[in-house]
mmCIF file of C-alpha atoms in Angstrom:
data_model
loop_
_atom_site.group_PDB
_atom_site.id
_atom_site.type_symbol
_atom_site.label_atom_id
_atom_site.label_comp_id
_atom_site.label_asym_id
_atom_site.label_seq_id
_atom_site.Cartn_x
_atom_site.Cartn_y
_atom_site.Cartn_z
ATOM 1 C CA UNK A 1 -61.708 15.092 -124.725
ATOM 2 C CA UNK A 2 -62.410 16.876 -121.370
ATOM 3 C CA UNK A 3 -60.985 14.648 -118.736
ATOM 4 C CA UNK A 4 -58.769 14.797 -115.554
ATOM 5 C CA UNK A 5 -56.442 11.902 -114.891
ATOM 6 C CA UNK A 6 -55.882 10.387 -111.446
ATOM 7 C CA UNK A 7 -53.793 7.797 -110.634
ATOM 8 C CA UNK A 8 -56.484 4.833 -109.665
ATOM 9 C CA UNK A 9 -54.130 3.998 -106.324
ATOM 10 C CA UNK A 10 -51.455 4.997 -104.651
ATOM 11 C CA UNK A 11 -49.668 3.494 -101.185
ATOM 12 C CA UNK A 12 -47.183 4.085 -98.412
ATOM 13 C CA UNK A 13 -46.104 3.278 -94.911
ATOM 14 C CA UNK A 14 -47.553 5.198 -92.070
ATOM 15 C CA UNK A 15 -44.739 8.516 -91.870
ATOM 16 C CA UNK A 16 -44.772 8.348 -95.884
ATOM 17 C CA UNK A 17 -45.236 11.140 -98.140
ATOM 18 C CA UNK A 18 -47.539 10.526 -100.951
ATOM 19 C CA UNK A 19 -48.294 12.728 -104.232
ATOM 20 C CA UNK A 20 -51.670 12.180 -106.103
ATOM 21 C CA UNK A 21 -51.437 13.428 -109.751
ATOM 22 C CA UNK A 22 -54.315 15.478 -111.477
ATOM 23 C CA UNK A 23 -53.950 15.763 -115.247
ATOM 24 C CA UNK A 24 -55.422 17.888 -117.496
ATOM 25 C CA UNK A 25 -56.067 20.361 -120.441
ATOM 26 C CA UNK A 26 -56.034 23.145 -121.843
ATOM 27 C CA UNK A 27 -59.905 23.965 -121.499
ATOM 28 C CA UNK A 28 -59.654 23.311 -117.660
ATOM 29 C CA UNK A 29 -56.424 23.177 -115.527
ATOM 30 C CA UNK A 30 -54.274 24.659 -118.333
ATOM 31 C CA UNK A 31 -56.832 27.263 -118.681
ATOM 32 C CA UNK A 32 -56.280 28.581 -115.222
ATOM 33 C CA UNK A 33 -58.888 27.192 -113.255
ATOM 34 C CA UNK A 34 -59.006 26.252 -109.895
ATOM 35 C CA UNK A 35 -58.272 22.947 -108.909
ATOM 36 C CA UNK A 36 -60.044 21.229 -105.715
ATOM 37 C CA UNK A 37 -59.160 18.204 -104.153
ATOM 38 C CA UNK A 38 -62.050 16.124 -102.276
ATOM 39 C CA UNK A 39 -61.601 13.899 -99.376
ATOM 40 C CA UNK A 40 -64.018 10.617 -98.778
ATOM 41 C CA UNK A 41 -63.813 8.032 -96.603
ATOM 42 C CA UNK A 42 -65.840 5.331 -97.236
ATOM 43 C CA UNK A 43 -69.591 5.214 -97.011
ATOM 44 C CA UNK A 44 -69.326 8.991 -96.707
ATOM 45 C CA UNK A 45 -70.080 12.160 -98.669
ATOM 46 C CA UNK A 46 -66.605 13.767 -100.109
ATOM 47 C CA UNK A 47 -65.773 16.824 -98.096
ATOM 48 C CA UNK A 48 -63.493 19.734 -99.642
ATOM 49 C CA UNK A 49 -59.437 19.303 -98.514
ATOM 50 C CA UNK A 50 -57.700 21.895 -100.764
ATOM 51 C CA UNK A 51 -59.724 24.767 -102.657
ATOM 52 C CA UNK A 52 -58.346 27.293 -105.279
ATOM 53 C CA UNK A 53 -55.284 24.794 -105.772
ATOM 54 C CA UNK A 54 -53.335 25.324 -102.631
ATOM 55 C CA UNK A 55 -55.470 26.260 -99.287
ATOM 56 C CA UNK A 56 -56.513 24.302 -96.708
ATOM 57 C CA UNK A 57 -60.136 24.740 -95.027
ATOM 58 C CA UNK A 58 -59.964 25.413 -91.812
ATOM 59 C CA UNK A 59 -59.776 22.325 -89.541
ATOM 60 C CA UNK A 60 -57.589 20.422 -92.414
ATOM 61 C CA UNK A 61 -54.137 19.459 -91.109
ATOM 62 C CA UNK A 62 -51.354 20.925 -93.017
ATOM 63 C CA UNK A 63 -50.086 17.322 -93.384
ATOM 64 C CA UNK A 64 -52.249 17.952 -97.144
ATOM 65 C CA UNK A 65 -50.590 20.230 -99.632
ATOM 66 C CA UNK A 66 -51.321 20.601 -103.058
ATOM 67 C CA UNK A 67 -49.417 22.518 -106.162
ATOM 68 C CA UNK A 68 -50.776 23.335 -109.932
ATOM 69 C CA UNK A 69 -48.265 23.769 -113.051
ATOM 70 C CA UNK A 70 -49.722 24.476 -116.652
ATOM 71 C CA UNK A 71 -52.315 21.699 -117.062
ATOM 72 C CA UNK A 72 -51.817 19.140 -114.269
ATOM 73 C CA UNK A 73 -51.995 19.377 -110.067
ATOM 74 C CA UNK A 74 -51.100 17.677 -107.287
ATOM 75 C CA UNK A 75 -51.541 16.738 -103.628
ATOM 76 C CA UNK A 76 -49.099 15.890 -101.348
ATOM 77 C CA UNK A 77 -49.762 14.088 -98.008
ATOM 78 C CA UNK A 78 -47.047 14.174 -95.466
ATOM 79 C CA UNK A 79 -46.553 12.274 -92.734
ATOM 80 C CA UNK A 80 -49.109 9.144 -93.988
ATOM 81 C CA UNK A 81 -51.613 8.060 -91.039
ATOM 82 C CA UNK A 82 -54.004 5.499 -90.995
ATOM 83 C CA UNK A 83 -56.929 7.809 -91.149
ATOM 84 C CA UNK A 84 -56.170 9.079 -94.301
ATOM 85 C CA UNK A 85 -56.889 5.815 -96.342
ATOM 86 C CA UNK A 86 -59.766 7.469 -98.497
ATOM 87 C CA UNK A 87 -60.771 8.203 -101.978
ATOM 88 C CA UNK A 88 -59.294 11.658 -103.025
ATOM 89 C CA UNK A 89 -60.878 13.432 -106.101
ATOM 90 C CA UNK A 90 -59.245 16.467 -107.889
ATOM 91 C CA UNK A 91 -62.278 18.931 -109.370
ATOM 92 C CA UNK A 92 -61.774 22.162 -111.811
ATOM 93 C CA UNK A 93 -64.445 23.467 -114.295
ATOM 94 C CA UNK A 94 -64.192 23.049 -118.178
ATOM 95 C CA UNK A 95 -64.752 25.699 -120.361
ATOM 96 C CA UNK A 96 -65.562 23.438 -123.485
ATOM 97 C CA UNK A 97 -67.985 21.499 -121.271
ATOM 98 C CA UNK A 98 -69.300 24.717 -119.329
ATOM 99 C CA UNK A 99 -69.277 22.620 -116.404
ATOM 100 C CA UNK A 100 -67.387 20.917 -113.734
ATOM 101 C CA UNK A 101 -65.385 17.662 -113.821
ATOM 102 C CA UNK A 102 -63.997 15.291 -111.485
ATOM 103 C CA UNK A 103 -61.154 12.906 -111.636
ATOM 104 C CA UNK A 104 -61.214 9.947 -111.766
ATOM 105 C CA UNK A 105 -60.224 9.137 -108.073
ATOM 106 C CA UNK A 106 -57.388 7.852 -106.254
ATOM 107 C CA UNK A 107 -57.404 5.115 -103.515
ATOM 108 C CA UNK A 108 -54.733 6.006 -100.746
ATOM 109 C CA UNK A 109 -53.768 2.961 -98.915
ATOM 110 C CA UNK A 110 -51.693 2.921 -95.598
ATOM 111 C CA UNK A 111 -49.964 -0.297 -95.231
ATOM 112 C CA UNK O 1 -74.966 26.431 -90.167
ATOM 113 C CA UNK O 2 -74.814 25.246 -93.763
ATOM 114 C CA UNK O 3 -76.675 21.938 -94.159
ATOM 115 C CA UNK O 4 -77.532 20.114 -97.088
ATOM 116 C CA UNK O 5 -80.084 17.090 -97.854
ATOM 117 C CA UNK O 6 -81.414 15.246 -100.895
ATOM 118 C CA UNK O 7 -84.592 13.602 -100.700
ATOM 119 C CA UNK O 8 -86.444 11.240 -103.536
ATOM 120 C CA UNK O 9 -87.494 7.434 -104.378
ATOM 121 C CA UNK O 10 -85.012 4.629 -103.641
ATOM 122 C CA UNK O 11 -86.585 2.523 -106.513
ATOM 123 C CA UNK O 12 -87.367 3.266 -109.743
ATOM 124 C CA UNK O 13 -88.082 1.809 -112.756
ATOM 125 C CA UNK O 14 -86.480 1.889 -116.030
ATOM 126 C CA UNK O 15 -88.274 4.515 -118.634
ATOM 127 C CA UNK O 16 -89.227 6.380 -115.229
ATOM 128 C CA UNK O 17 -88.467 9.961 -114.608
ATOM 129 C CA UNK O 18 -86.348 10.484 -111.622
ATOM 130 C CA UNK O 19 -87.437 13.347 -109.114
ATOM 131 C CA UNK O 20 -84.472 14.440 -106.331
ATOM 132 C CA UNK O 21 -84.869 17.576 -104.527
ATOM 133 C CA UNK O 22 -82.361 19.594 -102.319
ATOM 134 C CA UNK O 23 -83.255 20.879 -99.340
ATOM 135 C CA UNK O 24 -80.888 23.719 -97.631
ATOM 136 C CA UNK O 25 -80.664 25.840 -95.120
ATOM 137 C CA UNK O 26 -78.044 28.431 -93.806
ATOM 138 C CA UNK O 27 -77.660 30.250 -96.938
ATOM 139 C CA UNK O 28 -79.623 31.686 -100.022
ATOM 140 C CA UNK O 29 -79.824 30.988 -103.235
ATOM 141 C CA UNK O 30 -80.463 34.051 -104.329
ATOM 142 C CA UNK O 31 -76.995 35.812 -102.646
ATOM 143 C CA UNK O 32 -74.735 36.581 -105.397
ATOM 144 C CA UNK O 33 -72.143 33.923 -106.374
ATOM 145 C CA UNK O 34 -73.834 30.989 -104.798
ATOM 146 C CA UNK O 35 -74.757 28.033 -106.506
ATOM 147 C CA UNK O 36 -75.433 24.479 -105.890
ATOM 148 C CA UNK O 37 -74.542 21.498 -107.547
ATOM 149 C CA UNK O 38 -75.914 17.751 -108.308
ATOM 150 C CA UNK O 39 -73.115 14.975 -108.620
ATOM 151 C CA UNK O 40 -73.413 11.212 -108.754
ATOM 152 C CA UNK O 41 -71.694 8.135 -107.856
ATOM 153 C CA UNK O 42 -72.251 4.782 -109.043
ATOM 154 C CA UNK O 43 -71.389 2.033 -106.604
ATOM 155 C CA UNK O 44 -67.621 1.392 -106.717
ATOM 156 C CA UNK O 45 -66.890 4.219 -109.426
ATOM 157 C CA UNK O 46 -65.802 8.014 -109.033
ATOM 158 C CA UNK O 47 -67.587 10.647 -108.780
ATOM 159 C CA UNK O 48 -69.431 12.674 -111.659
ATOM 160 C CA UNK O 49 -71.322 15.902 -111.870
ATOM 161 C CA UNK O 50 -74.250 16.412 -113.092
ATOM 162 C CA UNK O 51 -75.971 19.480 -113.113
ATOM 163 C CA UNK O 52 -75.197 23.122 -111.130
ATOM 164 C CA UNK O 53 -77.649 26.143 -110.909
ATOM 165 C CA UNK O 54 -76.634 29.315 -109.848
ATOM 166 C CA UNK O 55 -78.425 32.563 -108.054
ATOM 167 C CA UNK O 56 -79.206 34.070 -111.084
ATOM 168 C CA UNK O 57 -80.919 31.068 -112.273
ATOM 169 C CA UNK O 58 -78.296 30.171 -115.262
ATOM 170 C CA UNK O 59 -78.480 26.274 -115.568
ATOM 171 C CA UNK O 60 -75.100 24.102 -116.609
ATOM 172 C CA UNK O 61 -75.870 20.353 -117.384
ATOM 173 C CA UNK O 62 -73.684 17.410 -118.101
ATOM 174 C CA UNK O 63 -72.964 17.731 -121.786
ATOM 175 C CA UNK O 64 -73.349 13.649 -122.144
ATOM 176 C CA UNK O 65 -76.812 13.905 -120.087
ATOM 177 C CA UNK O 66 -78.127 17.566 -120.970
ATOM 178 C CA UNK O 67 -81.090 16.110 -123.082
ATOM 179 C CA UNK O 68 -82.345 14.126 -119.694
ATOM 180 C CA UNK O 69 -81.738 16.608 -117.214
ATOM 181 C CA UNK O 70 -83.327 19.301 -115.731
ATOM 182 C CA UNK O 71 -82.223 21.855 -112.569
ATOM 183 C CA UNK O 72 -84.413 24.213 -111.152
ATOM 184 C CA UNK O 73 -84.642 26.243 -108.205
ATOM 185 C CA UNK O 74 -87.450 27.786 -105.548
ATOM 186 C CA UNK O 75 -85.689 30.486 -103.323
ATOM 187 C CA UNK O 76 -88.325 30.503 -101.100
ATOM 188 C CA UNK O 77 -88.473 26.984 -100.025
ATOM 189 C CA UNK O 78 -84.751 26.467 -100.222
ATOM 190 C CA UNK O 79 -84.782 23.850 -102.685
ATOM 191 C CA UNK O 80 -83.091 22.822 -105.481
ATOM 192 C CA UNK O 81 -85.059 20.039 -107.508
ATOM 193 C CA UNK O 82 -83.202 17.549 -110.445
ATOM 194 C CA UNK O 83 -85.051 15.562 -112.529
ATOM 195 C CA UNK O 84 -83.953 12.886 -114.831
ATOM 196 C CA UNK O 85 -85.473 11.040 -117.492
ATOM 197 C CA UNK O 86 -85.855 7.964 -119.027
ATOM 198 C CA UNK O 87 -83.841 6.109 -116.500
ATOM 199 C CA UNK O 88 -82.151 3.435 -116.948
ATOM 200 C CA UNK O 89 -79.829 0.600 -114.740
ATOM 201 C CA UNK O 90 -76.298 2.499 -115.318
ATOM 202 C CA UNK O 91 -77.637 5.261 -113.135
ATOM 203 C CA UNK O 92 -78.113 3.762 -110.369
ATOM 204 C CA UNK O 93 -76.191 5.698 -108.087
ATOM 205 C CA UNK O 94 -75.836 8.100 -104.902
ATOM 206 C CA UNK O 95 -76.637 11.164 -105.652
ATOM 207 C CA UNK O 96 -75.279 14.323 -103.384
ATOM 208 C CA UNK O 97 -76.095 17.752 -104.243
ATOM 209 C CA UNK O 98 -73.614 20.257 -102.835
ATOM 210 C CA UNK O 99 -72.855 24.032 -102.232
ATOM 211 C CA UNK O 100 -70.115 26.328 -103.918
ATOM 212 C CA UNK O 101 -70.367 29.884 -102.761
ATOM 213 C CA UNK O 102 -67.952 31.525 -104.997
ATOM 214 C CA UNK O 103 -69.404 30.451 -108.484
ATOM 215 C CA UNK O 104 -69.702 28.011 -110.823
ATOM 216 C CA UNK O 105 -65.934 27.162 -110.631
ATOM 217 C CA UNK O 106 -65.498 27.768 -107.034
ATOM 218 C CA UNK O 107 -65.129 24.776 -104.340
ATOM 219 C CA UNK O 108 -67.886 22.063 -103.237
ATOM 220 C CA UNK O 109 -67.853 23.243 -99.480
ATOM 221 C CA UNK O 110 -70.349 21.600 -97.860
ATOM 222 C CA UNK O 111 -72.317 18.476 -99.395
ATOM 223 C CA UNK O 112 -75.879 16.459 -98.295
ATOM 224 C CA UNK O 113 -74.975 13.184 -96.802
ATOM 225 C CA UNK O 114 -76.660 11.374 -100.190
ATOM 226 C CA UNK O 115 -79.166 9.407 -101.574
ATOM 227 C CA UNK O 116 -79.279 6.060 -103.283
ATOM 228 C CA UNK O 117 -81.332 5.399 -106.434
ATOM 229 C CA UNK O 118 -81.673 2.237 -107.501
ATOM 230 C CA UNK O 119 -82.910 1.736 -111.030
ATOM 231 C CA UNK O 120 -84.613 -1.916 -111.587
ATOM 232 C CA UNK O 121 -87.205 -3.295 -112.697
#
């Protein structure tokens, strides 16, 4: 089955680092597809953080990394602020599918 | 400037066809590698994508809702229309449509703000 596996939440203090896993296969990820991570605050539309697994858009602070290995990703967020409790999607495309998937989400909390 | 904007009913009934269309402007549709996208996202739950058509008019659907969905474009209005049918209450949902400029694998990179459908009778 064609999925990509997020952690539902993660947490830290403001000045924490936090990693959000993306898992996935062998038809996506592990075939060497991109991986995208989304940004969305609530009661907004997601906006693009990291594209082709490791750059940053212009305007993105470099606070946001991300890494992929084999069939999983990940994004890193240095240096925790308050702003950045959001919902963060990973995205790649599926070549049993023929289409795009997300994952599942992951709710960053600042405490 | 790349802008982005879904338009279609609010309500509709179950059995009903749904009708969303996709208004853009700042790019074309018809520039090689550009394609845009429908995605969903019921209250409370993640995201999920539904449909992408591309500027050679190849069509991808959602393998679990290919039999209900259909993408098409019109270059020359810059729009982008999805319809869905026989809907029912589980897709109720906002529905963004969204840009990728470097294929059907490439990056989101600039969404509409979204559109609520409720389905109810």
């Amino acid at each position: 089955q064609s999925v990509l596996t997020q952690p539902p939440s993660v947490s830290g203090a403001p000045g924490q680092r936090v990693i959000i896993s993306c898992t996935g296969s062998s038809s996506n990820i592990g075939a060497g597809y991109d991986v995208h991570w989304y940004q969305q605050l609530p009661g907004t539309a997601p906006k693009v953080l990291i594209y082709d697994n490791n750059n940053r858009p212009s305007g993105v602070p470099d606070r946001f990394s991300a890494s992929k290995s084999g069939t999983s990703a990940s994004l890193a967020i240095t240096g925790l602020q308050a702003e950045d409790e959001a919902d963060y999607y990973c995205q790649s495309y599926d070549n049993s599918l023929r289409g795009s998937l997300f994952g599942g989400g992951t709710k960053v909390t600042v405490l | 400037q790349v802008t982005l904007r879904e338009s279609g009913p609010a309500l509709v009934k179950p059995t009903q066809t749904l009708t969303l269309t996709c208004t853009f402007s700042g790019f074309s549709l018809s520039t090689s590698g550009v394609c845009v996208s429908w995605i969903r996202q019921p209250p409370g739950k993640a995201l999920e994508w539904l449909a992408l058509i591309d500027w050679d008019d190849d069509k991808y659907y959602r393998t679990s809702l290919k039999t209900r969905l259909t993408i098409s474009k019109d270059t020359s209005k810059n729009q982008v229309v999805l319809t869905m049918t026989n809907m029912v209450p589980v897709d109720t949902a906002t529905y963004y449509c969204a840009r990728s400029w470097r294929g059907n694998s490439g990056d989101l990179d600039h969404w509409g703000q979204g559109t609520l459908v409720t389905v109810s009778s």
